[in-house]
PDB file of N, CA and C in Angstrom:
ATOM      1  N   UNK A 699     120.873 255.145 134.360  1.00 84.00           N
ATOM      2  CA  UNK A 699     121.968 254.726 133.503  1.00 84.00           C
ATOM      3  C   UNK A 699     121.513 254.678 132.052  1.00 84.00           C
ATOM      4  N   UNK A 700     122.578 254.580 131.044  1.00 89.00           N
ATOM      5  CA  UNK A 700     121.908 255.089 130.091  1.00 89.00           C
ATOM      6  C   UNK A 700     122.948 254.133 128.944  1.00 89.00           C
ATOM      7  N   UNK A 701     122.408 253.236 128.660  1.00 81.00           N
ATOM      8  CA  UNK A 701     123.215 251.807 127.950  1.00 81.00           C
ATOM      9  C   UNK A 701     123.189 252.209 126.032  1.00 81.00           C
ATOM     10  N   UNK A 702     124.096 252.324 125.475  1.00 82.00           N
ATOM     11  CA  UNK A 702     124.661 252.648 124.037  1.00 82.00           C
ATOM     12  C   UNK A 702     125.159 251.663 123.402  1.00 82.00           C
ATOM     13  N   UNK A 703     124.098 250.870 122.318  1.00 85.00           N
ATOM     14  CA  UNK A 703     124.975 249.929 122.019  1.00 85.00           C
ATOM     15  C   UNK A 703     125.528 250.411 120.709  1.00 85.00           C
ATOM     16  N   UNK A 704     126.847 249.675 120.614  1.00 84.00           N
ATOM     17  CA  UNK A 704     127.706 250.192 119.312  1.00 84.00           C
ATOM     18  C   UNK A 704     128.261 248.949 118.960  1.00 84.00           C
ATOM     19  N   UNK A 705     128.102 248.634 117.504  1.00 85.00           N
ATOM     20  CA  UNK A 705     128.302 247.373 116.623  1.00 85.00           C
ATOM     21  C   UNK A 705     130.291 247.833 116.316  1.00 85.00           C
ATOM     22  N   UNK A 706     130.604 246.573 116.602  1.00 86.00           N
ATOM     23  CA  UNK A 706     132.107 246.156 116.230  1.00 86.00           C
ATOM     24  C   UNK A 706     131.901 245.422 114.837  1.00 86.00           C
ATOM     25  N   UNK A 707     133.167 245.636 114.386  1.00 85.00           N
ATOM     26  CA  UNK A 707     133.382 244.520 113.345  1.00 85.00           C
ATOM     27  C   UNK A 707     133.475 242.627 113.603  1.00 85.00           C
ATOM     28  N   UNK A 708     132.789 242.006 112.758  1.00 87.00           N
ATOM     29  CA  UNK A 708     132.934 240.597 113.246  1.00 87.00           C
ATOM     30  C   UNK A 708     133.929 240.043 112.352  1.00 87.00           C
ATOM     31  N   UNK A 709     135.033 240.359 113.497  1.00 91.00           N
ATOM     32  CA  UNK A 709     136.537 239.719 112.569  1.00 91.00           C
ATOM     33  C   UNK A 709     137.170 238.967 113.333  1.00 91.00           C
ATOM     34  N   UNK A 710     136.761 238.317 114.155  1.00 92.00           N
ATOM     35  CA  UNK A 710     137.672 237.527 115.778  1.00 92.00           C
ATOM     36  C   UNK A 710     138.467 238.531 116.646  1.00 92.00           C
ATOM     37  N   UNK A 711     138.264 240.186 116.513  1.00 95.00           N
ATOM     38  CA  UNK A 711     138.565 240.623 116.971  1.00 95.00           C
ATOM     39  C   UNK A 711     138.325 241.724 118.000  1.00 95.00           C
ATOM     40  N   UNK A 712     136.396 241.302 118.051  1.00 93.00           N
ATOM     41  CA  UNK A 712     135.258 241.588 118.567  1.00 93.00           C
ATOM     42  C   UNK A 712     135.602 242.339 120.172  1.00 93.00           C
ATOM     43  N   UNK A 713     136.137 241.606 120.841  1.00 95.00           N
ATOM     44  CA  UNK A 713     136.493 241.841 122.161  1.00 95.00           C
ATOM     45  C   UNK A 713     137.231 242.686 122.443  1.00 95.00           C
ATOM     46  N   UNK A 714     138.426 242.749 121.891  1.00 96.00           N
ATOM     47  CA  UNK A 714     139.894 243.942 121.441  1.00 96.00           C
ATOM     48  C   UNK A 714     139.328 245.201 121.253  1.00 96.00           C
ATOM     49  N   UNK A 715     138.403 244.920 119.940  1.00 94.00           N
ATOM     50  CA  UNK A 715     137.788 246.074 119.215  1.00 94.00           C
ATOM     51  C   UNK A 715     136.999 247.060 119.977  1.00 94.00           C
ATOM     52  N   UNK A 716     136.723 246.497 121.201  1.00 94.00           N
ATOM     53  CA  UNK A 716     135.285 247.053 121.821  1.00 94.00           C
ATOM     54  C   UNK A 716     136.389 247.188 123.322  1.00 94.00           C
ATOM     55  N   UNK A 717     137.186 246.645 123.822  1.00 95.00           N
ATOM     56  CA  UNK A 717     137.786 247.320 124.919  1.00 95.00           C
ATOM     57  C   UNK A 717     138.837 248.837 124.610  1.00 95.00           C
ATOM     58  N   UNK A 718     139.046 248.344 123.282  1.00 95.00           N
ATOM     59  CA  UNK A 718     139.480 249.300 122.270  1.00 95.00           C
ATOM     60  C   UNK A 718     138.553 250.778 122.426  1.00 95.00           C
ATOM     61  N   UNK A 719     137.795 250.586 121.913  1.00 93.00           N
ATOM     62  CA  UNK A 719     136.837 251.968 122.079  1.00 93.00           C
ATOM     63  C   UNK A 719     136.477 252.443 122.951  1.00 93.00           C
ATOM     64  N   UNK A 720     136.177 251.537 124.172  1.00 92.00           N
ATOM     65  CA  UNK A 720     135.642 251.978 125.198  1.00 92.00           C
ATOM     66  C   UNK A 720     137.116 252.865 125.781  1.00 92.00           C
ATOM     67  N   UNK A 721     138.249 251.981 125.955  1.00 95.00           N
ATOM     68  CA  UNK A 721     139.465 252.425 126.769  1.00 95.00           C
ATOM     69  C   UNK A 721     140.190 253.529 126.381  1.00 95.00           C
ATOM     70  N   UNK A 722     140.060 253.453 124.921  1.00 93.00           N
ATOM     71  CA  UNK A 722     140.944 254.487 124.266  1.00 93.00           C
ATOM     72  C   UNK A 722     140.578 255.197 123.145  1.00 93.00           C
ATOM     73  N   UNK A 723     139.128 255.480 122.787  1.00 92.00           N
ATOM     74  CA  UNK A 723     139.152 255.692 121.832  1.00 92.00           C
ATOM     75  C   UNK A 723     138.899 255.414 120.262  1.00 92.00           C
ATOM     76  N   UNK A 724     139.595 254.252 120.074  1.00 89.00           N
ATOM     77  CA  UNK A 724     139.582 253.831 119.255  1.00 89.00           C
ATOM     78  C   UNK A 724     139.890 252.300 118.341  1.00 89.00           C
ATOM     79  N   UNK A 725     139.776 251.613 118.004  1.00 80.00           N
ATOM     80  CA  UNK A 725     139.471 250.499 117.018  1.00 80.00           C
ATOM     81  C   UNK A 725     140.702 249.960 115.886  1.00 80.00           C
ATOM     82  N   UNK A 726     140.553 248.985 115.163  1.00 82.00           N
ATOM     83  CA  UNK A 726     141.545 248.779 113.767  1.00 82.00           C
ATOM     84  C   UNK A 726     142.774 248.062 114.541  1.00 82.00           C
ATOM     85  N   UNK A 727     143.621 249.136 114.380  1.00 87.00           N
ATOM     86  CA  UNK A 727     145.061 248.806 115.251  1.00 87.00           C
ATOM     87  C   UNK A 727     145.304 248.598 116.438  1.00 87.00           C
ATOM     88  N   UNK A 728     144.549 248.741 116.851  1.00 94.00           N
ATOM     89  CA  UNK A 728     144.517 248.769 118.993  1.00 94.00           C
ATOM     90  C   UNK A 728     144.909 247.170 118.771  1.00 94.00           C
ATOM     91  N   UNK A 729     143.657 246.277 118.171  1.00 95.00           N
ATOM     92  CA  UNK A 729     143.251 244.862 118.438  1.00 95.00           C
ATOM     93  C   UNK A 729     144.634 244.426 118.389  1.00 95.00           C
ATOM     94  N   UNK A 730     145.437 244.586 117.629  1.00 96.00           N
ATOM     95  CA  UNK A 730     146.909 244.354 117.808  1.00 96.00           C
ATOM     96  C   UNK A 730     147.756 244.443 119.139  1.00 96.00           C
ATOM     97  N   UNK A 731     147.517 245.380 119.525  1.00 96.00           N
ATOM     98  CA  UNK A 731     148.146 246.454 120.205  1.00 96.00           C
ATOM     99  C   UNK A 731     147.665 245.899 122.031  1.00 96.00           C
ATOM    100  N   UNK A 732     146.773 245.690 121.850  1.00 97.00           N
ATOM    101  CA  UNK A 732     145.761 244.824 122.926  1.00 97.00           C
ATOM    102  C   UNK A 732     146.484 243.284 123.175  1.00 97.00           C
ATOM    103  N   UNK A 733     146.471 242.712 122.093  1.00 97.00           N
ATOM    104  CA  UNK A 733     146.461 241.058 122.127  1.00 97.00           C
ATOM    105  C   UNK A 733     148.180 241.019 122.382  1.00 97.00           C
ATOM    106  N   UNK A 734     148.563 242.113 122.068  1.00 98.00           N
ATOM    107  CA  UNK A 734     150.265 241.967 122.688  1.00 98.00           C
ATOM    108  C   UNK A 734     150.492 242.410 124.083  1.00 98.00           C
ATOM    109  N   UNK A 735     149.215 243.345 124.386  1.00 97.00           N
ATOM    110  CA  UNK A 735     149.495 243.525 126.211  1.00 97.00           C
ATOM    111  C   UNK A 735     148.709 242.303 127.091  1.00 97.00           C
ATOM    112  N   UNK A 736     148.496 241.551 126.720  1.00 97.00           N
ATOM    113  CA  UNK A 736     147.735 240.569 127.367  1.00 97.00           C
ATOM    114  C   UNK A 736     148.824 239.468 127.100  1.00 97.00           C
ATOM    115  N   UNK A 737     149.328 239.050 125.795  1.00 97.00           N
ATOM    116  CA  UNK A 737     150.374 237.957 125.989  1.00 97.00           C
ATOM    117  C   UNK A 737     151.767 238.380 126.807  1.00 97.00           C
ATOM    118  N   UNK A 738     152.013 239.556 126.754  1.00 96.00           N
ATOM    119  CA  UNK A 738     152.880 240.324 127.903  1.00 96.00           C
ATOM    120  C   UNK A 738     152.471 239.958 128.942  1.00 96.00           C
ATOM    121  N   UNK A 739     151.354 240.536 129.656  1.00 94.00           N
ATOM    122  CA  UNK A 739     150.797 240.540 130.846  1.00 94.00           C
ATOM    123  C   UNK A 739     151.154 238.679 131.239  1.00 94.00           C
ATOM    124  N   UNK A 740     150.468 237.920 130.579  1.00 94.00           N
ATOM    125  CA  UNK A 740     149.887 236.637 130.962  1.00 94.00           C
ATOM    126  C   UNK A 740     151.634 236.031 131.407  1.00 94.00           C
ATOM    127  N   UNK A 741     152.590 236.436 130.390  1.00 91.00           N
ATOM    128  CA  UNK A 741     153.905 236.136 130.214  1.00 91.00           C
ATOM    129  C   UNK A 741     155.047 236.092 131.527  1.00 91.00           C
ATOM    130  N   UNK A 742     153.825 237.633 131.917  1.00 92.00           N
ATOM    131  CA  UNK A 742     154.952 238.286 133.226  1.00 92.00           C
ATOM    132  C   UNK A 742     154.350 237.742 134.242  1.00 92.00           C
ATOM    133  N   UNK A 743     153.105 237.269 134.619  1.00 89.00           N
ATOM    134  CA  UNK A 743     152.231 237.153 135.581  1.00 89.00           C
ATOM    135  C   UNK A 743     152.415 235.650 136.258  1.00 89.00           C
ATOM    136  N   UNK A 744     153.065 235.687 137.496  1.00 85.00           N
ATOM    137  CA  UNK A 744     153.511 234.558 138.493  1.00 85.00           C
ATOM    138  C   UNK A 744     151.989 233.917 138.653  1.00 85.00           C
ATOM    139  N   UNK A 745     150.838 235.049 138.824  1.00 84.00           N
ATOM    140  CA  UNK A 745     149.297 234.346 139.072  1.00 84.00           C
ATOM    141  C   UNK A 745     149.017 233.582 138.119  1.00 84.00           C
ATOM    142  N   UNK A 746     148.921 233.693 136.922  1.00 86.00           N
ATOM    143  CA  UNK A 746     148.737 232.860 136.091  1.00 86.00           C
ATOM    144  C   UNK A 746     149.471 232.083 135.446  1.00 86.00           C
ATOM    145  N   UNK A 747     149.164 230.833 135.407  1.00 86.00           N
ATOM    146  CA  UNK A 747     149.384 229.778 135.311  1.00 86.00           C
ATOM    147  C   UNK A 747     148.480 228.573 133.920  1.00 86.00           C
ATOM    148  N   UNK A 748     149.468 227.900 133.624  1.00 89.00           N
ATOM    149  CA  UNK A 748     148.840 226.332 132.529  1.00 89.00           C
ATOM    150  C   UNK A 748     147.567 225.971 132.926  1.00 89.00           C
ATOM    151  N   UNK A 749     147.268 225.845 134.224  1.00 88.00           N
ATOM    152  CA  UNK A 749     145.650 225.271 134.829  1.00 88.00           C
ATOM    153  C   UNK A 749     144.808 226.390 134.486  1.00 88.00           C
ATOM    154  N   UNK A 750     144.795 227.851 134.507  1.00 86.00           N
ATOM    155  CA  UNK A 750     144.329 229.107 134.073  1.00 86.00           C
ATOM    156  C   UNK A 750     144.222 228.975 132.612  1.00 86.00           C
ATOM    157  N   UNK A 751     145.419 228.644 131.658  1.00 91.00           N
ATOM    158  CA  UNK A 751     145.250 229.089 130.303  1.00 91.00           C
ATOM    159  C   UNK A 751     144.981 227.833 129.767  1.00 91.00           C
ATOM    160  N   UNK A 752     144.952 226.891 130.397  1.00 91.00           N
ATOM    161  CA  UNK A 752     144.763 225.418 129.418  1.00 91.00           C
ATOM    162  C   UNK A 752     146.030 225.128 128.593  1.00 91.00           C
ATOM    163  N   UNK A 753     147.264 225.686 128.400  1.00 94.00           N
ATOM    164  CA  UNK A 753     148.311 225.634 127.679  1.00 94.00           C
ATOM    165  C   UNK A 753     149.295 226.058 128.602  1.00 94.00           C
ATOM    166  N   UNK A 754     150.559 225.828 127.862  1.00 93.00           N
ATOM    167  CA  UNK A 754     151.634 226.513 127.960  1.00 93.00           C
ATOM    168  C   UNK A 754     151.814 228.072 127.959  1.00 93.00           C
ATOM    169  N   UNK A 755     152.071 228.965 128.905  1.00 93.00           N
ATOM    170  CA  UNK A 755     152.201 229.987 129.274  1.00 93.00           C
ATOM    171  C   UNK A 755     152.801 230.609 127.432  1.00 93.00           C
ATOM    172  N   UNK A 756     154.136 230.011 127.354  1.00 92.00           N
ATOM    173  CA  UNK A 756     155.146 230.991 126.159  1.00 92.00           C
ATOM    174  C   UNK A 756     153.801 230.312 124.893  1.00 92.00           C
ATOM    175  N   UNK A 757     152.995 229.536 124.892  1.00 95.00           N
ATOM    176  CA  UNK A 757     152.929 229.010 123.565  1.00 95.00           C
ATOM    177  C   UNK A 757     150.990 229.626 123.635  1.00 95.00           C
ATOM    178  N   UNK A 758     150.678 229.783 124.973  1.00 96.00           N
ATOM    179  CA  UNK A 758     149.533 230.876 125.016  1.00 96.00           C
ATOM    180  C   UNK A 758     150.040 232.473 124.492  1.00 96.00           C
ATOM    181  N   UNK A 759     150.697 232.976 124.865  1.00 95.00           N
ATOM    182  CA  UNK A 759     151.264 234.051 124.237  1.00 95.00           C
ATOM    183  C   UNK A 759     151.220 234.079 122.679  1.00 95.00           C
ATOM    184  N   UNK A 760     151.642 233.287 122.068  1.00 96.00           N
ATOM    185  CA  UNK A 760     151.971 233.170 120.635  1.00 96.00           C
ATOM    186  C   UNK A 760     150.357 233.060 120.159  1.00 96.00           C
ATOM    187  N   UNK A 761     149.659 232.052 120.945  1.00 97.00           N
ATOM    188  CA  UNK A 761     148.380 231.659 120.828  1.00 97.00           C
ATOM    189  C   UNK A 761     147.287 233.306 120.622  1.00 97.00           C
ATOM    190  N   UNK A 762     147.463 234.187 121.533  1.00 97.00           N
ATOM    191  CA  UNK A 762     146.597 235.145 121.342  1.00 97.00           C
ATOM    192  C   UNK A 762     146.326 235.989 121.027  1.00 97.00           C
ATOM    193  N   UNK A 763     147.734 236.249 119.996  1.00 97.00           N
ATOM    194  CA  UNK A 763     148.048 237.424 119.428  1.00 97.00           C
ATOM    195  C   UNK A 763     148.079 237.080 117.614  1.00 97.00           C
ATOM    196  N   UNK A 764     147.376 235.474 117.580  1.00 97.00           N
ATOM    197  CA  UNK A 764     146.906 234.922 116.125  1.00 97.00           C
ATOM    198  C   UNK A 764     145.781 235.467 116.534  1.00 97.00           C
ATOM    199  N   UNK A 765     145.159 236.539 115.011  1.00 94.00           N
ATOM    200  CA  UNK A 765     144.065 236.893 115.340  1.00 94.00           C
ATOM    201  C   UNK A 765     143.064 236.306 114.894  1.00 94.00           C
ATOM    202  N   UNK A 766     143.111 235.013 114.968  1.00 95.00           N
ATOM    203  CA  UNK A 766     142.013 233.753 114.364  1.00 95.00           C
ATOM    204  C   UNK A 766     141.711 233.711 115.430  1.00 95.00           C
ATOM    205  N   UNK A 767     141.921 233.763 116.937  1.00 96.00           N
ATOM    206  CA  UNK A 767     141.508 233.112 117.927  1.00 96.00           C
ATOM    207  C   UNK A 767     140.589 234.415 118.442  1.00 96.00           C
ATOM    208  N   UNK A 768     139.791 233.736 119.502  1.00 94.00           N
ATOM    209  CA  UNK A 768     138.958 234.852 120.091  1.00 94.00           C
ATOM    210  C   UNK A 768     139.129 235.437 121.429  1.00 94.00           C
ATOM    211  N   UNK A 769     138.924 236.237 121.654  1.00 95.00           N
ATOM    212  CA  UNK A 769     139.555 236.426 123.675  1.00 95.00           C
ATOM    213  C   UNK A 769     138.287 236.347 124.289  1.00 95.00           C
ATOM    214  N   UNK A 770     138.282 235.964 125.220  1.00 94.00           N
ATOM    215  CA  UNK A 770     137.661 235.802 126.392  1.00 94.00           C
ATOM    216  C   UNK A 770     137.767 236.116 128.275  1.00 94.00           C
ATOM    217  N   UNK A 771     137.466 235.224 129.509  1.00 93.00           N
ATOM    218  CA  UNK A 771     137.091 235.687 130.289  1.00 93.00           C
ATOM    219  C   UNK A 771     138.936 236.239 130.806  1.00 93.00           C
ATOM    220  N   UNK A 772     139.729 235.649 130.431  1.00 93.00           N
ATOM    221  CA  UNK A 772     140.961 235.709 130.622  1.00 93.00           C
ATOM    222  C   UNK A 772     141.931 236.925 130.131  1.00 93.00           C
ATOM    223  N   UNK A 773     141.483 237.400 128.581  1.00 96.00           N
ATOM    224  CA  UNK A 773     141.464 238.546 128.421  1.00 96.00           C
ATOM    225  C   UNK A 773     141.102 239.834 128.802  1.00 96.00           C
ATOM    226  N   UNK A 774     139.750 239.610 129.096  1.00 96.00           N
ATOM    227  CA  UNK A 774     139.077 240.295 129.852  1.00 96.00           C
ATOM    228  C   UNK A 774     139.723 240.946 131.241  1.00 96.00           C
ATOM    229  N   UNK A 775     140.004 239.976 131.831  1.00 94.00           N
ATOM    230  CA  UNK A 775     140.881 239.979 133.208  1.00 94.00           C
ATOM    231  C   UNK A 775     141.785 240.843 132.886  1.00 94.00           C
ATOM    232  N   UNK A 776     143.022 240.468 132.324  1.00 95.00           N
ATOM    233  CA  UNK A 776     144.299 240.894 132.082  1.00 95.00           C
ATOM    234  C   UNK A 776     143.793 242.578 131.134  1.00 95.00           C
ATOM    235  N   UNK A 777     142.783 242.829 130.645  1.00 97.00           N
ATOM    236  CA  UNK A 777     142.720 244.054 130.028  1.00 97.00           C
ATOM    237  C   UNK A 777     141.749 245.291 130.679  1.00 97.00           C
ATOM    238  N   UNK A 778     141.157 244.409 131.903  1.00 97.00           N
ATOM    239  CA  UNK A 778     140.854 245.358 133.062  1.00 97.00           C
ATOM    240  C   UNK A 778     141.872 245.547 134.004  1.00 97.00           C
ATOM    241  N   UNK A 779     143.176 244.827 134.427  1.00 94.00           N
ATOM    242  CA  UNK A 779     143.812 245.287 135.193  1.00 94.00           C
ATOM    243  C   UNK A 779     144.660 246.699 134.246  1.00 94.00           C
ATOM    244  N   UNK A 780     145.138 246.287 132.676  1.00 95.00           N
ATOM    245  CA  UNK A 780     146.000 246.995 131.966  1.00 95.00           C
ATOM    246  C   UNK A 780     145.702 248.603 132.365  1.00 95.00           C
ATOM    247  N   UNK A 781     143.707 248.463 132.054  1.00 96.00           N
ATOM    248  CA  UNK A 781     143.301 249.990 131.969  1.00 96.00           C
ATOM    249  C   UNK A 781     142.717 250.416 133.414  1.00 96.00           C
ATOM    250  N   UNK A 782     143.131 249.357 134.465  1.00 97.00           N
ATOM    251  CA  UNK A 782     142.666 249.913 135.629  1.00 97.00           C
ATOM    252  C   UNK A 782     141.076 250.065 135.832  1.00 97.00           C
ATOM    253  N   UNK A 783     139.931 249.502 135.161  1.00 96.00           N
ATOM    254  CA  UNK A 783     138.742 249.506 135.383  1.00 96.00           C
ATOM    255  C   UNK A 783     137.333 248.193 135.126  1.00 96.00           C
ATOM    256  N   UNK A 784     136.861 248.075 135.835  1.00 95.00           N
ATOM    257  CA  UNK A 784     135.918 247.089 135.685  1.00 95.00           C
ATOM    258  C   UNK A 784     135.396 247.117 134.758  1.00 95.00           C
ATOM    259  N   UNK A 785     135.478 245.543 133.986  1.00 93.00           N
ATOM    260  CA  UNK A 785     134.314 245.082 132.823  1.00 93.00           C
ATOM    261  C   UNK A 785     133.719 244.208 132.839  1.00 93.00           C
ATOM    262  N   UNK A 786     132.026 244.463 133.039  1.00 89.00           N
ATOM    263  CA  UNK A 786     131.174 243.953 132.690  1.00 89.00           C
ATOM    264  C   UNK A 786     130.892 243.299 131.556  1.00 89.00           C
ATOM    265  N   UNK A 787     130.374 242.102 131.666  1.00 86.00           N
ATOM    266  CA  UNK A 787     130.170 241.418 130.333  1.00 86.00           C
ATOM    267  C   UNK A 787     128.403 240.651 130.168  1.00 86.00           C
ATOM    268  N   UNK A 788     127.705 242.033 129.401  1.00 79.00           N
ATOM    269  CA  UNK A 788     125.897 241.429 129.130  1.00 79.00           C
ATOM    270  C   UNK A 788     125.669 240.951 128.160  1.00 79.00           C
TER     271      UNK A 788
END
């Protein structure tokens, strides 16, 4: 195996940016584009739940698409099912 590391921008949008490249290509606008399929996803999703997000479902939505905030293991989730493939996190 043959591991490539590639530096993101450190803008809170670290995570986006880098499922971004890997998934599609590309960076900048995705992180947008990302943090609205995940508050979708989380929105539509009967599995997840307030005990999952620590909040309110409609007011997590609003929550993750401020790009002050950072994504994590939950994002993660919801943006491996979007692109259909496992992510590892080293």
């Amino acid at each position: 195996r043959v591991v490539i590391r590639r530096r993101v921008p450190k803008d809170n949008n670290c995570l986006f940016s880098s499922v971004g490249y890997l998934c599609e290509g590309r960076q900048g606008s995705v992180c947008t584009e990302l943090r609205a399929a995940v508050a979708e996803f989380v929105t539509s999703s009967p599995d997840i739940s307030e005990v999952v997000l620590g909040m309110d479902v409609e007011e997590y939505g609003k929550w993750i698409r401020d790009e002050m905030n950072w994504g994590g293991e939950t994002e993660l989730l919801c943006l491996s099912k979007k692109y259909d493939v496992e992510i590892q996190v080293v």
